Coordinates of C-alpha atoms and ligand atoms in Angstrom, one line a residue:
X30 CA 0.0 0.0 0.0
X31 CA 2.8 2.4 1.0
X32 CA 4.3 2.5 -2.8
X33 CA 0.9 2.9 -4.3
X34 CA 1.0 6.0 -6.2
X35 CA 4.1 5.3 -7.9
X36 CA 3.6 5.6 -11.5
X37 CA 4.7 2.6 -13.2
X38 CA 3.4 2.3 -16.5
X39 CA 2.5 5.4 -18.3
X40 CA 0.2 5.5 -21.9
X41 CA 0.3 8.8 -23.6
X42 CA -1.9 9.4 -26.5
X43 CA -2.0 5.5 -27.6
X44 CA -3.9 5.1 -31.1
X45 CA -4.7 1.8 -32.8
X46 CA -5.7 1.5 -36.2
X47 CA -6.9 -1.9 -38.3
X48 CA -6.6 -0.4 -41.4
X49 CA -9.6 2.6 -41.2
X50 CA -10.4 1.4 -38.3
X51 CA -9.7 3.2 -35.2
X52 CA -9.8 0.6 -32.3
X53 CA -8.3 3.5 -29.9
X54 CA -8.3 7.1 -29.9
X55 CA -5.9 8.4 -28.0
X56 CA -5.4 6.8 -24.9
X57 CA -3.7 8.2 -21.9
X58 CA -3.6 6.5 -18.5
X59 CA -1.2 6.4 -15.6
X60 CA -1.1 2.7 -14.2
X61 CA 0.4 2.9 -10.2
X62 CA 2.8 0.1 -8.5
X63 CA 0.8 -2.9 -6.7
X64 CA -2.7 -1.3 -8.0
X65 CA -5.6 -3.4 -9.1
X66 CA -6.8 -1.8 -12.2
X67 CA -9.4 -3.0 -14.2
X68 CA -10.6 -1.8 -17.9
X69 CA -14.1 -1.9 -17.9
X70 CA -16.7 -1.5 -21.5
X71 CA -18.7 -2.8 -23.9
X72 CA -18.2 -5.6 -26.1
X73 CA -15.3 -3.8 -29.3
X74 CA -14.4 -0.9 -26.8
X75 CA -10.9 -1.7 -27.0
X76 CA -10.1 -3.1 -23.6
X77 CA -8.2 -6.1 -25.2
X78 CA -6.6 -4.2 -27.6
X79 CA -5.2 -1.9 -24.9
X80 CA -4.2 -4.4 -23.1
X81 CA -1.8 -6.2 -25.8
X82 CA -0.4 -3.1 -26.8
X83 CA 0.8 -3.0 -23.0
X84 CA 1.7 -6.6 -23.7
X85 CA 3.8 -5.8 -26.6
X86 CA 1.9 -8.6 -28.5
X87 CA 0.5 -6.0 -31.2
X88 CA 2.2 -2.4 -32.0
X89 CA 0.3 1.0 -31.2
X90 CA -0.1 3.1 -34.6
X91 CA 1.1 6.2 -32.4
X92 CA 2.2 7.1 -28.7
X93 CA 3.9 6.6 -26.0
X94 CA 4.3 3.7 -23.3
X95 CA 6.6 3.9 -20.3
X96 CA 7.5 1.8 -17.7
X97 CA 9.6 3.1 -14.4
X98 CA 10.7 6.0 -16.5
X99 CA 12.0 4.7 -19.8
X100 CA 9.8 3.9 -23.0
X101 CA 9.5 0.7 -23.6
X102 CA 7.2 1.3 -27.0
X103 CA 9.9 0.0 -28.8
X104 CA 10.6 -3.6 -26.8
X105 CA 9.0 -7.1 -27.7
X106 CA 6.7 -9.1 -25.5
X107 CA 9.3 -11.1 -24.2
X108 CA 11.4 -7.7 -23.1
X109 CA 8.7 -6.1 -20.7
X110 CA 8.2 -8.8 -18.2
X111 CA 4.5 -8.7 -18.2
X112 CA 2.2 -12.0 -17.3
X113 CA -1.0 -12.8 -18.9
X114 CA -4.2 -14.5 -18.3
X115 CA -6.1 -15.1 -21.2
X116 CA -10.3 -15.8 -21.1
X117 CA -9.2 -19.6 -22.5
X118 CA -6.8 -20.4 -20.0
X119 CA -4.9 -23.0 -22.1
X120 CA -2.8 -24.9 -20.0
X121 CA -0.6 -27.6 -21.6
X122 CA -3.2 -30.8 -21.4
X123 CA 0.1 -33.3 -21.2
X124 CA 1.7 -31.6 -18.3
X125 CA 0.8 -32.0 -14.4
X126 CA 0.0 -29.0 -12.5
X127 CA 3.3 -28.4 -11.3
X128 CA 5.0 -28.7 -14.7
X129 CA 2.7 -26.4 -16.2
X130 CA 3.7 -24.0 -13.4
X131 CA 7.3 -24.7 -14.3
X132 CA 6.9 -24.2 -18.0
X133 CA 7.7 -20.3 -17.9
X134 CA 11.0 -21.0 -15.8
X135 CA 12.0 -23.9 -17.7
X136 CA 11.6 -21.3 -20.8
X137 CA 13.7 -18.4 -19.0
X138 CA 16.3 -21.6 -18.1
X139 CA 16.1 -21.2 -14.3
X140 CA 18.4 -23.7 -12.2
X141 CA 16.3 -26.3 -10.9
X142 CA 16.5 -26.2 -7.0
X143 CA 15.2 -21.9 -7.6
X144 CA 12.7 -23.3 -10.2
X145 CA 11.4 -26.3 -7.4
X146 CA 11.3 -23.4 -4.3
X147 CA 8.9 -20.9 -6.8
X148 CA 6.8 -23.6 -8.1
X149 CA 5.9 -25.1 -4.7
X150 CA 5.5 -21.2 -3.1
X151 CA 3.1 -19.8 -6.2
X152 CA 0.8 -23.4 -6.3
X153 CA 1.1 -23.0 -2.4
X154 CA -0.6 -19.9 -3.1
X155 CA -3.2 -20.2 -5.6
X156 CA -3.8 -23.5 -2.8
X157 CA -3.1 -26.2 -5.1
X158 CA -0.4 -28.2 -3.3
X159 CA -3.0 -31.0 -3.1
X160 CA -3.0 -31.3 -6.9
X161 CA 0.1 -30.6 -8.0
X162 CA 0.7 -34.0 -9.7
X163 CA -3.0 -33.6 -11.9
X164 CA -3.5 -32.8 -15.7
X165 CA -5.5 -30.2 -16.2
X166 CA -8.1 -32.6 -17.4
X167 CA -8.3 -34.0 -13.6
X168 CA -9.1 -30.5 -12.7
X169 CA -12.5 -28.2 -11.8
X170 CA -12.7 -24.7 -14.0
X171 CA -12.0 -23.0 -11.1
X172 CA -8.8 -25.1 -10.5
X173 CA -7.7 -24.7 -14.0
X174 CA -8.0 -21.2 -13.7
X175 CA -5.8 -21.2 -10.4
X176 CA -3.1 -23.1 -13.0
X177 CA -2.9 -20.6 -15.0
X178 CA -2.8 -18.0 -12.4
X179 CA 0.0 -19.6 -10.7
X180 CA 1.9 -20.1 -14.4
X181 CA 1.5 -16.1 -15.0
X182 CA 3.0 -15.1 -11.4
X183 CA 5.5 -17.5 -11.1
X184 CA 8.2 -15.7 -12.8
X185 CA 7.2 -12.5 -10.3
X186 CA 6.6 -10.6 -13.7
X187 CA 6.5 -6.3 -12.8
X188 CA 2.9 -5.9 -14.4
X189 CA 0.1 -9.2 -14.4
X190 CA -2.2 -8.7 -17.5
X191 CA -5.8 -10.8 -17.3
X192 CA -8.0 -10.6 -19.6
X193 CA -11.3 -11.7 -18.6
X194 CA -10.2 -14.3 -17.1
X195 CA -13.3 -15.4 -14.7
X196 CA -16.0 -15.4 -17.6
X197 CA -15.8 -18.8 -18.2
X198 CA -17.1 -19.9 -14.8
X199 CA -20.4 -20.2 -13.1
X200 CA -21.4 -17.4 -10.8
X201 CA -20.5 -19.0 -7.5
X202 CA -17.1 -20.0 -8.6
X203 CA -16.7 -16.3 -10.4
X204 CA -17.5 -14.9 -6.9
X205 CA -15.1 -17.6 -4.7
X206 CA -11.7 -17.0 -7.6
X207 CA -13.1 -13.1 -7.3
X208 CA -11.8 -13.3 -3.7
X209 CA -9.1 -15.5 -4.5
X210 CA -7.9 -12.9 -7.1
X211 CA -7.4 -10.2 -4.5
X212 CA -6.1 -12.0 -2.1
X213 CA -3.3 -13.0 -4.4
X214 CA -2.6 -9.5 -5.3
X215 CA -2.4 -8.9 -2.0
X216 CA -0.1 -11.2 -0.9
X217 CA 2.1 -10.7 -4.0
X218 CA 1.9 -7.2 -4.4
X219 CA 2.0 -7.3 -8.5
X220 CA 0.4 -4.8 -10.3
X221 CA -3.1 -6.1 -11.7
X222 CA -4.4 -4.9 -14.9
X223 CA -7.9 -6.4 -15.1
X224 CA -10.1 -6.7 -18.0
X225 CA -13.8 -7.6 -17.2
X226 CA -17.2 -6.1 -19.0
X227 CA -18.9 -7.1 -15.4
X228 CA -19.6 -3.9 -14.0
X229 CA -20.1 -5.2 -10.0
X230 CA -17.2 -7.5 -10.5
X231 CA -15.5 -4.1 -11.6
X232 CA -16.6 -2.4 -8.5
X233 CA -16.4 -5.1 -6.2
X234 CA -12.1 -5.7 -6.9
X235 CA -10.7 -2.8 -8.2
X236 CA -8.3 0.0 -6.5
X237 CA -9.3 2.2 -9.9
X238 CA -11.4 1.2 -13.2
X239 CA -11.1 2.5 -16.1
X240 CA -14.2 3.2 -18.4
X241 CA -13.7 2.5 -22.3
X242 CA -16.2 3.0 -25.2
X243 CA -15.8 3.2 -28.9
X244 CA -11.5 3.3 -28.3
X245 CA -11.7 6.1 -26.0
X246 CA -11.0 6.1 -22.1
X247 CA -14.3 7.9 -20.8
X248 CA -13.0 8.2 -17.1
X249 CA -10.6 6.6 -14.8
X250 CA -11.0 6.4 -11.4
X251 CA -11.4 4.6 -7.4
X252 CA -14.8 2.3 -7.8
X253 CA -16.7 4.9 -5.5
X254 CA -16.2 8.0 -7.9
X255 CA -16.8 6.0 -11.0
X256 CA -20.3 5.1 -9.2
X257 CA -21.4 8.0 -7.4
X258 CA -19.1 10.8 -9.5
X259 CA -19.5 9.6 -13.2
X260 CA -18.5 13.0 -15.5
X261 CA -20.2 11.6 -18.6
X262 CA -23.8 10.3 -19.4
X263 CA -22.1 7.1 -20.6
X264 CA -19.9 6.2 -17.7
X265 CA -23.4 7.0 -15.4
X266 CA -25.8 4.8 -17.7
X267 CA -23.6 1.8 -17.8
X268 CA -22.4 1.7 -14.5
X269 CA -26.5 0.6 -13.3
X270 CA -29.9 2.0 -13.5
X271 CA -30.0 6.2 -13.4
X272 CA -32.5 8.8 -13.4
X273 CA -31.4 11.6 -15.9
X274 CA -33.5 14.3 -15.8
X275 CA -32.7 17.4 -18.4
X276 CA -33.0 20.5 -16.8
X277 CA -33.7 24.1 -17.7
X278 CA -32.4 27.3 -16.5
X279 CA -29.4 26.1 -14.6
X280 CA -27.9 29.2 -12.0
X281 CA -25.6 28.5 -9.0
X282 CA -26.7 29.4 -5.3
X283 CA -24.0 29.3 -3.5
X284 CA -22.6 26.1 -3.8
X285 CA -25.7 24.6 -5.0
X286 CA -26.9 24.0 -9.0
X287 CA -30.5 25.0 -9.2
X288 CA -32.4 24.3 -12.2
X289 CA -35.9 24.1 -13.5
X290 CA -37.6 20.5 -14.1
X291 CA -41.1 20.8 -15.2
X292 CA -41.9 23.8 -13.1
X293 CA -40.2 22.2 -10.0
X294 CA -36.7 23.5 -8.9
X295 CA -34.4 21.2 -8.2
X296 CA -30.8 21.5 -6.3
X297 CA -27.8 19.7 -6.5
X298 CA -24.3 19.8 -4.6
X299 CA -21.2 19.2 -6.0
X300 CA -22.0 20.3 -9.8
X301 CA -18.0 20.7 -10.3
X302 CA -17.6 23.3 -13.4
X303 CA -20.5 21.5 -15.3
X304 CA -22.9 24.6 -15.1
X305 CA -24.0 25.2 -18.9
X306 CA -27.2 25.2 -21.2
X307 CA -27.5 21.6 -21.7
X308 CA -27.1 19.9 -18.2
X309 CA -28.9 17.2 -16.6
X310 CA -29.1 16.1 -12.8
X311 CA -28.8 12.4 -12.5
X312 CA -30.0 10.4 -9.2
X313 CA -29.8 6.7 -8.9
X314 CA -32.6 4.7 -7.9
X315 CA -31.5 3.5 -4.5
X316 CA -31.4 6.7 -3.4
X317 CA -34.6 7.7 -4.5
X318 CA -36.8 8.5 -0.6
X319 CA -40.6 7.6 -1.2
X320 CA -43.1 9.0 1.3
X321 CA -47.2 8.7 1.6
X322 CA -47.3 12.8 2.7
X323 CA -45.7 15.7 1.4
X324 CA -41.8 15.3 2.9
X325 CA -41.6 18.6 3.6
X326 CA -37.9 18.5 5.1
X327 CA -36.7 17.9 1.4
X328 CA -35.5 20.0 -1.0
X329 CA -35.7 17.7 -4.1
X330 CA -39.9 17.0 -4.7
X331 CA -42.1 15.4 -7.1
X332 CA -45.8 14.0 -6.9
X333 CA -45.5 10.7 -8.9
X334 CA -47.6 7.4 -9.4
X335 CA -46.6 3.7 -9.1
X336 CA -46.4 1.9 -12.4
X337 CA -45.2 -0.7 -11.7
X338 CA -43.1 -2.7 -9.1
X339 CA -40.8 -6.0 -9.0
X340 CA -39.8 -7.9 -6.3
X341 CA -36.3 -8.6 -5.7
X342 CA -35.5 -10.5 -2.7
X343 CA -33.4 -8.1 -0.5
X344 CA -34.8 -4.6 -2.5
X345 CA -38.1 -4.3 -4.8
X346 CA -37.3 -2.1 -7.7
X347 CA -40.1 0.6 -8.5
X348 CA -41.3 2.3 -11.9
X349 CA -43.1 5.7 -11.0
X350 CA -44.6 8.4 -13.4
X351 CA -44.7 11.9 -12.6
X352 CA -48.2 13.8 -13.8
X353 CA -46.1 15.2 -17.3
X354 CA -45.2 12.0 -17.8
X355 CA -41.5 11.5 -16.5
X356 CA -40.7 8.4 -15.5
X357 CA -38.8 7.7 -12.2
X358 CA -36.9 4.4 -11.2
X359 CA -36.9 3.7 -7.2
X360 CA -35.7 1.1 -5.4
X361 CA -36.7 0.4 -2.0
X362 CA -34.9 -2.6 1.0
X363 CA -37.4 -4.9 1.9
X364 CA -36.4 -4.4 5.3
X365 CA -38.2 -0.5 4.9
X366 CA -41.4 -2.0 5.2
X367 CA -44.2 -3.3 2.6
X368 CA -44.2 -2.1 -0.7
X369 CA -46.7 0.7 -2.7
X370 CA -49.2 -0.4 -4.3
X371 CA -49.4 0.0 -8.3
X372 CA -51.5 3.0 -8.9
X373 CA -50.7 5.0 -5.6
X374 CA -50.0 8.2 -5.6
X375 CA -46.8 9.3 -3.7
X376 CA -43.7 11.6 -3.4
X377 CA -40.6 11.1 -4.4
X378 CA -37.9 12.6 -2.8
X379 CA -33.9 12.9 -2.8
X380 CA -31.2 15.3 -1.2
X381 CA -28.5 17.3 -3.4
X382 CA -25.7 15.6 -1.9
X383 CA -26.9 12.7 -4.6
X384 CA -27.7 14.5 -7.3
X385 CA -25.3 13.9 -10.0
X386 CA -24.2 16.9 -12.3
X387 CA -23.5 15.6 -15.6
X388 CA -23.1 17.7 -18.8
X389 CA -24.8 16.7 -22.1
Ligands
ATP22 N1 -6.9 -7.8 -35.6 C1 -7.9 -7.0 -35.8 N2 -8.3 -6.5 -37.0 C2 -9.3 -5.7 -37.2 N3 -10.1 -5.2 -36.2 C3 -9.8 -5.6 -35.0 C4 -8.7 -6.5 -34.7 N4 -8.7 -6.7 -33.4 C5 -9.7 -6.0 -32.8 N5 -10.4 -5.3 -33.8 C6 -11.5 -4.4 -33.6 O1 -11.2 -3.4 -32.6 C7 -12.2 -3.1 -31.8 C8 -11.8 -3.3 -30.3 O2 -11.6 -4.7 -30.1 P1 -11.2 -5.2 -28.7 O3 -10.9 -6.7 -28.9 O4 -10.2 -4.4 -28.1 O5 -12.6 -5.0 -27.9 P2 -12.9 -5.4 -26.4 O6 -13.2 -4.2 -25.6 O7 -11.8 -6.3 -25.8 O8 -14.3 -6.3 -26.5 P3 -14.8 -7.6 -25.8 O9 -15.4 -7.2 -24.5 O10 -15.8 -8.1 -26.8 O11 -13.6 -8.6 -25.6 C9 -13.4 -4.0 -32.2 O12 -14.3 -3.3 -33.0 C10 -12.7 -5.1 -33.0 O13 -13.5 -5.6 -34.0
MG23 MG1 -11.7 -8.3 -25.2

């Protein structure tokens, strides 16, 4: 923790081009020692190509990349001491565990007694010692998965590259090697670059994520910002369900936005430098307050109707339309009490502190 905000690698302005194609536009990002970074986007947003241009497995049309001060845009894959976990783990199907493990050591022609003493710490690790003498064949997905873990740390590379590597397992397993993922960058203190288009497995193991669309890098920051701060439409929409309302009129009061939605004024903190024309406030559902009687305590207000509502186990997710028509996503614990019924007329209510500035 104490060396974390030591730049290691640093992107500027990385393009990639197939042809016409631009697969990324300009990419700049500062990656920091021991961090768990994980790229996060839509299917073609160029998560994978950013990630083998770090590699060194494909060339960048243009840029920069640095490592600890000295460019490295120029070095082959073999030069940057980078591991990678690929989706299709691809373990060698003749080998046993532990010779799979030993492959990469065997490759950089490491003396036997070092290669036995790292093989038995990393499989110790990813808490395979039991299985050491299996084929992969012999082994669960999850255990697989923990092979190739163990193969890509095993040579202590500076920087561990994985690129969605937990899709291919069921959801209880993704959450268990979830855990097991951080505790291993933990306890070995590599830098993680993590690629993933799972937004709460994002949230849930990151130090910082980094938002891509269409090649560009949207926004990069710690889990909570990206959730609760989002400076663009897009990073706000895809991180869950939002409320974006468009307002009119926006003015400051003192540190507060205020601007016009259908006749109501509505006030948000924290609006940044984001005051223009063409603003909207967004609020997520959760912390959308409903109340039977007019809250008067609160300073964000609308009358609105139940439309609909669904169930959810621990939460009930709401739909509620306001009398011009807007409609309003809620979402209520279960431990808060019974849930409206559809057709009820009710207020909805939230405070500036989460209303989300965000400019058109
Ligand atoms: N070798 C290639 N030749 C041409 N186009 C490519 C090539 N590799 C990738 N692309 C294109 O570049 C864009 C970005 O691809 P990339 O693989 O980086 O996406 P991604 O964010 O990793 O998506 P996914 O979540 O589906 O893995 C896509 O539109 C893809 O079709
Ligand atoms: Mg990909």
């Amino acid at each position: 923790m104490g060396n974390q905000s030591v730049s290691q690698i640093a992107a500027s302005s990385t393009c990639k081009s197939y042809g016409n194609f631009k697969a990324l536009h300009d990419v700049s990002m500062e990656i920091n020692k021991g961090e768990f970074l994980t790229f996060l986007g839509p299917s073609g947003s160029g998560k994978t190509t950013f990630l083998i241009i770090l590699a060194g497995f494909t060339e960048q049309t243009s840029g920069q990349l640095m490592k600890d001060g000295r460019d490295i845009s120029a070095l082959v894959a073999e030069e940057r001491n980078f591991g990678m976990v690929f989706q299709g783990y691809a373990l060698f199907p003749h080998m046993t565990v532990w010779q799979n493990v030993d492959y990469p050591l065997r490759v950089r022609k490491m003396g036997s007694a070092e290669r036995k003493q790292k093989v038995g710490r990393i499989i110790e690790t990813v808490g395979l010692t039991e299985h050491d003498h299996k084929k992969p064949s012999q082994l669960s997905g999850g255990q697989q998965q923990r092979v190739a873990l163990a193969r890509s740390l095993v040579f202590q590379p500076d920087v561990l590259l994985l690129d969605e590597p937990l899709s291919a397992l069921d959801r209880n397993l993704r959450e268990q090697m979830q855990s097991e993922l951080k505790r291993v960058h933990e306890e070995t203190g590599t830098t993680f670059v993590f690629v993933t288009h799972d937004q709460g497995e994002a949230l849930a193991m990151s130090d910082k994520v980094a938002i891509f669309n269409k090649g560009r890098l949207m926004q990069l920051d710690s889990p909570d910002r990206i959730y609760s701060a989002p400076d663009s439409r897009f990073v706000a929409e895809f991180l869950g369900q939002i409320n974006i309302f468009p307002v009119t009129s926006p003015g400051m009061d003192g540190d507060l936005l205020r601007a016009n939605l259908d006749g109501t004024t509505l006030s948000a903190a924290n609006p940044g430098n984001r005051v223009n024309s063409t603003v909207n406030i967004a609020v997520r559902p959760e912390h959308m307050t409903l109340s039977s009687e007019h809250p008067a305590d609160q300073t964000n207000i609308l009358p609105a109707r139940v439309v609909q509502t669904t169930y959810q186990g621990s939460h009930s997710d709401l739909m509620l339309q306001t009398p011009q028509g807007r409609t309003i996503s809620a979402s209520t614990h279960s431990a808060n009490g019974t849930l409206p019924s559809v057709g009820s007329e009710l207020w909805v209510s939230w405070s500036p502190e989460n209303s989300i500035v965000i400019a058109d």
